[in-house]
Amino acid sequence: MHVGAQVRDWKFFELRELAKIYEERGLSPDLAAIVALQLSSRGEEETIRAHIRDDIGIDEDEPPRPLRAAWVSFVSFSLGSVGPIVAAGLTPPGWFAFTTVTVVTLVLLFLFGSLSAQMGGSPVLKSAVRLTVGGLVSLMGTFGVGRVFSLVFGMQGEGGAAGGE
């Protein structure tokens, strides 16, 4: 396919996608197409702004809120830690506790990944699996570093997983 044809196809697809957004907001199909065409005829930069604002939901005129983002991260992290902490407190020390905490953590990561994907309009299974696999890799890395640290410095836990039980 010729590059010019690809660009035309892309522009048509983007124009149709923008019109669909306006239809979902209550405009008739004809009016939605006119609005999308008007916004797209103002140049490439304005077309991109319209998509960012109406398709993704980012308003570039609204300033970022780093304190709000930090607070949301703090609350999310704190709430997410409750499950593994409770699991650790309810199981006897050793490999069983390690396994229980790991399983509880992975299940919660999958559930939170599903929930955040639903809230954000992303593919649920793909997002949940991605978050769970990322969490598993982080868990394995953290365990590995802790294990190496305990072996190098001769530290033994009180019957914990890294204690060599």
mmCIF file of C-alpha atoms in Angstrom:
data_model
loop_
_atom_site.group_PDB
_atom_site.id
_atom_site.type_symbol
_atom_site.label_atom_id
_atom_site.label_comp_id
_atom_site.label_asym_id
_atom_site.label_seq_id
_atom_site.Cartn_x
_atom_site.Cartn_y
_atom_site.Cartn_z
ATOM 1 C CA MET A 1 0.000 0.000 0.000
ATOM 2 C CA HIS A 2 1.223 3.468 -0.841
ATOM 3 C CA VAL A 3 2.179 5.766 2.064
ATOM 4 C CA GLY A 4 -0.361 8.385 0.969
ATOM 5 C CA ALA A 5 -3.138 5.789 1.093
ATOM 6 C CA GLN A 6 -2.048 4.725 4.581
ATOM 7 C CA VAL A 7 -2.182 8.325 5.801
ATOM 8 C CA ARG A 8 -5.649 8.789 4.261
ATOM 9 C CA ASP A 9 -6.863 5.559 5.894
ATOM 10 C CA TRP A 10 -5.428 6.640 9.246
ATOM 11 C CA LYS A 11 -7.028 10.081 9.037
ATOM 12 C CA PHE A 12 -10.386 8.550 8.117
ATOM 13 C CA PHE A 13 -10.142 6.096 11.016
ATOM 14 C CA GLU A 14 -9.234 8.863 13.470
ATOM 15 C CA LEU A 15 -12.014 11.095 12.146
ATOM 16 C CA ARG A 16 -14.546 8.276 12.499
ATOM 17 C CA GLU A 17 -13.311 7.498 16.016
ATOM 18 C CA LEU A 18 -13.693 11.134 17.055
ATOM 19 C CA ALA A 19 -17.204 11.272 15.550
ATOM 20 C CA LYS A 20 -18.125 8.096 17.458
ATOM 21 C CA ILE A 21 -17.100 9.778 20.729
ATOM 22 C CA TYR A 22 -19.461 12.665 20.018
ATOM 23 C CA GLU A 23 -22.257 10.255 19.071
ATOM 24 C CA GLU A 24 -21.813 8.513 22.433
ATOM 25 C CA ARG A 25 -22.180 11.916 24.086
ATOM 26 C CA GLY A 26 -25.581 12.385 22.466
ATOM 27 C CA LEU A 27 -24.988 14.082 19.114
ATOM 28 C CA SER A 28 -26.690 12.722 16.017
ATOM 29 C CA PRO A 29 -24.353 10.792 13.685
ATOM 30 C CA ASP A 30 -24.460 13.604 11.116
ATOM 31 C CA LEU A 31 -23.721 16.349 13.635
ATOM 32 C CA ALA A 32 -20.993 14.232 15.277
ATOM 33 C CA ALA A 33 -19.316 13.800 11.886
ATOM 34 C CA ILE A 34 -19.516 17.558 11.232
ATOM 35 C CA VAL A 35 -18.014 18.390 14.649
ATOM 36 C CA ALA A 36 -15.205 15.866 14.154
ATOM 37 C CA LEU A 37 -14.515 17.223 10.673
ATOM 38 C CA GLN A 38 -14.482 20.829 11.917
ATOM 39 C CA LEU A 39 -12.069 20.010 14.746
ATOM 40 C CA SER A 40 -9.849 18.017 12.388
ATOM 41 C CA SER A 41 -9.767 20.728 9.718
ATOM 42 C CA ARG A 42 -7.944 23.153 12.022
ATOM 43 C CA GLY A 43 -4.649 21.398 11.474
ATOM 44 C CA GLU A 44 -2.815 18.372 12.764
ATOM 45 C CA GLU A 45 -2.008 19.883 16.159
ATOM 46 C CA GLU A 46 -5.656 20.752 16.876
ATOM 47 C CA THR A 47 -6.727 17.283 15.723
ATOM 48 C CA ILE A 48 -4.291 15.707 18.158
ATOM 49 C CA ARG A 49 -5.509 17.991 20.967
ATOM 50 C CA ALA A 50 -9.116 17.033 20.248
ATOM 51 C CA HIS A 51 -8.226 13.341 20.456
ATOM 52 C CA ILE A 52 -6.215 13.760 23.628
ATOM 53 C CA ARG A 53 -9.044 15.706 25.255
ATOM 54 C CA ASP A 54 -12.073 13.759 23.998
ATOM 55 C CA ASP A 55 -10.735 10.242 23.435
ATOM 56 C CA ILE A 56 -8.193 9.841 26.226
ATOM 57 C CA GLY A 57 -9.650 12.380 28.649
ATOM 58 C CA ILE A 58 -6.541 14.484 29.206
ATOM 59 C CA ASP A 59 -7.099 18.225 29.370
ATOM 60 C CA GLU A 60 -3.783 19.927 28.700
ATOM 61 C CA ASP A 61 -5.143 23.178 30.133
ATOM 62 C CA GLU A 62 -5.614 21.497 33.516
ATOM 63 C CA PRO A 63 -2.360 21.572 35.479
ATOM 64 C CA PRO A 64 -0.922 18.309 36.793
ATOM 65 C CA ARG A 65 -1.568 17.559 40.448
ATOM 66 C CA PRO A 66 1.541 15.877 41.863
ATOM 67 C CA LEU A 67 0.357 16.050 45.477
ATOM 68 C CA ARG A 68 -2.923 14.400 44.566
ATOM 69 C CA ALA A 69 -1.058 11.703 42.635
ATOM 70 C CA ALA A 70 1.281 11.150 45.589
ATOM 71 C CA TRP A 71 -1.655 10.910 47.998
ATOM 72 C CA VAL A 72 -3.509 8.423 45.769
ATOM 73 C CA SER A 73 -0.333 6.329 45.480
ATOM 74 C CA PHE A 74 0.142 6.391 49.255
ATOM 75 C CA VAL A 75 -3.441 5.312 49.941
ATOM 76 C CA SER A 76 -3.346 2.626 47.226
ATOM 77 C CA PHE A 77 -0.069 1.220 48.489
ATOM 78 C CA SER A 78 -1.302 1.248 52.093
ATOM 79 C CA LEU A 79 -4.594 -0.464 51.283
ATOM 80 C CA GLY A 80 -2.862 -2.968 49.020
ATOM 81 C CA SER A 81 -0.497 -3.975 51.809
ATOM 82 C CA VAL A 82 -3.282 -4.928 54.229
ATOM 83 C CA GLY A 83 -3.945 -8.357 52.652
ATOM 84 C CA PRO A 84 -0.348 -9.623 52.721
ATOM 85 C CA ILE A 85 0.212 -8.215 56.229
ATOM 86 C CA VAL A 86 -2.906 -9.964 57.555
ATOM 87 C CA ALA A 87 -1.880 -13.203 55.797
ATOM 88 C CA ALA A 88 1.590 -12.979 57.357
ATOM 89 C CA GLY A 89 0.091 -12.377 60.792
ATOM 90 C CA LEU A 90 -2.281 -15.338 60.579
ATOM 91 C CA THR A 91 0.224 -17.976 59.465
ATOM 92 C CA PRO A 92 3.098 -19.502 61.423
ATOM 93 C CA PRO A 93 6.611 -18.418 60.361
ATOM 94 C CA GLY A 94 8.358 -20.420 57.654
ATOM 95 C CA TRP A 95 7.792 -21.443 54.081
ATOM 96 C CA PHE A 96 4.036 -21.795 54.607
ATOM 97 C CA ALA A 97 3.783 -18.120 55.582
ATOM 98 C CA PHE A 98 6.006 -17.157 52.655
ATOM 99 C CA THR A 99 3.826 -19.132 50.239
ATOM 100 C CA THR A 100 0.598 -17.806 51.753
ATOM 101 C CA VAL A 101 1.728 -14.185 51.545
ATOM 102 C CA THR A 102 2.914 -14.702 47.962
ATOM 103 C CA VAL A 103 -0.384 -16.256 46.862
ATOM 104 C CA VAL A 104 -2.470 -13.589 48.635
ATOM 105 C CA THR A 105 -0.336 -10.860 47.049
ATOM 106 C CA LEU A 106 -0.667 -12.301 43.540
ATOM 107 C CA VAL A 107 -4.433 -12.770 43.888
ATOM 108 C CA LEU A 108 -4.828 -9.177 45.099
ATOM 109 C CA LEU A 109 -2.623 -7.879 42.279
ATOM 110 C CA PHE A 110 -4.830 -9.706 39.784
ATOM 111 C CA LEU A 111 -8.015 -8.331 41.371
ATOM 112 C CA PHE A 112 -6.674 -4.761 41.582
ATOM 113 C CA GLY A 113 -5.378 -5.012 38.017
ATOM 114 C CA SER A 114 -8.841 -6.089 36.868
ATOM 115 C CA LEU A 115 -10.521 -3.308 38.816
ATOM 116 C CA SER A 116 -8.196 -0.590 37.538
ATOM 117 C CA ALA A 117 -8.583 -1.857 33.961
ATOM 118 C CA GLN A 118 -12.371 -1.731 34.245
ATOM 119 C CA MET A 119 -12.229 1.775 35.700
ATOM 120 C CA GLY A 120 -9.812 2.935 33.004
ATOM 121 C CA GLY A 121 -11.521 1.203 30.100
ATOM 122 C CA SER A 122 -8.554 -1.064 29.312
ATOM 123 C CA PRO A 123 -8.675 -4.766 28.416
ATOM 124 C CA VAL A 124 -9.307 -6.441 31.792
ATOM 125 C CA LEU A 125 -7.517 -9.780 31.416
ATOM 126 C CA LYS A 126 -4.461 -8.310 29.685
ATOM 127 C CA SER A 127 -4.078 -5.568 32.304
ATOM 128 C CA ALA A 128 -4.610 -7.922 35.240
ATOM 129 C CA VAL A 129 -2.097 -10.450 33.917
ATOM 130 C CA ARG A 130 0.456 -7.706 33.203
ATOM 131 C CA LEU A 131 0.163 -6.332 36.746
ATOM 132 C CA THR A 132 0.306 -9.816 38.284
ATOM 133 C CA VAL A 133 3.363 -10.871 36.275
ATOM 134 C CA GLY A 134 5.096 -7.582 37.094
ATOM 135 C CA GLY A 135 4.316 -8.137 40.773
ATOM 136 C CA LEU A 136 5.628 -11.700 40.619
ATOM 137 C CA VAL A 137 8.878 -10.536 39.026
ATOM 138 C CA SER A 138 9.212 -7.877 41.748
ATOM 139 C CA LEU A 139 8.527 -10.440 44.471
ATOM 140 C CA MET A 140 11.120 -12.821 43.047
ATOM 141 C CA GLY A 141 13.685 -10.040 42.730
ATOM 142 C CA THR A 142 13.087 -8.830 46.269
ATOM 143 C CA PHE A 143 13.285 -12.356 47.647
ATOM 144 C CA GLY A 144 16.469 -13.029 45.664
ATOM 145 C CA VAL A 145 18.192 -9.877 46.894
ATOM 146 C CA GLY A 146 17.150 -10.650 50.479
ATOM 147 C CA ARG A 147 18.376 -14.234 50.181
ATOM 148 C CA VAL A 148 21.754 -13.160 48.777
ATOM 149 C CA PHE A 149 22.063 -10.516 51.499
ATOM 150 C CA SER A 150 21.359 -13.080 54.223
ATOM 151 C CA LEU A 151 23.869 -15.552 52.742
ATOM 152 C CA VAL A 152 26.631 -12.963 52.254
ATOM 153 C CA PHE A 153 26.280 -11.475 55.711
ATOM 154 C CA GLY A 154 25.450 -14.736 57.484
ATOM 155 C CA MET A 155 22.084 -13.534 58.719
ATOM 156 C CA GLN A 156 19.541 -16.145 59.680
ATOM 157 C CA GLY A 157 15.903 -15.325 60.207
ATOM 158 C CA GLU A 158 13.793 -16.399 63.126
ATOM 159 C CA GLY A 159 12.444 -19.394 61.217
ATOM 160 C CA GLY A 160 11.380 -17.269 58.248
ATOM 161 C CA ALA A 161 11.654 -18.216 54.595
ATOM 162 C CA ALA A 162 15.097 -16.670 54.208
ATOM 163 C CA GLY A 163 16.212 -18.303 57.430
ATOM 164 C CA GLY A 164 16.954 -21.599 55.745
ATOM 165 C CA GLU A 165 14.098 -23.621 57.212
#
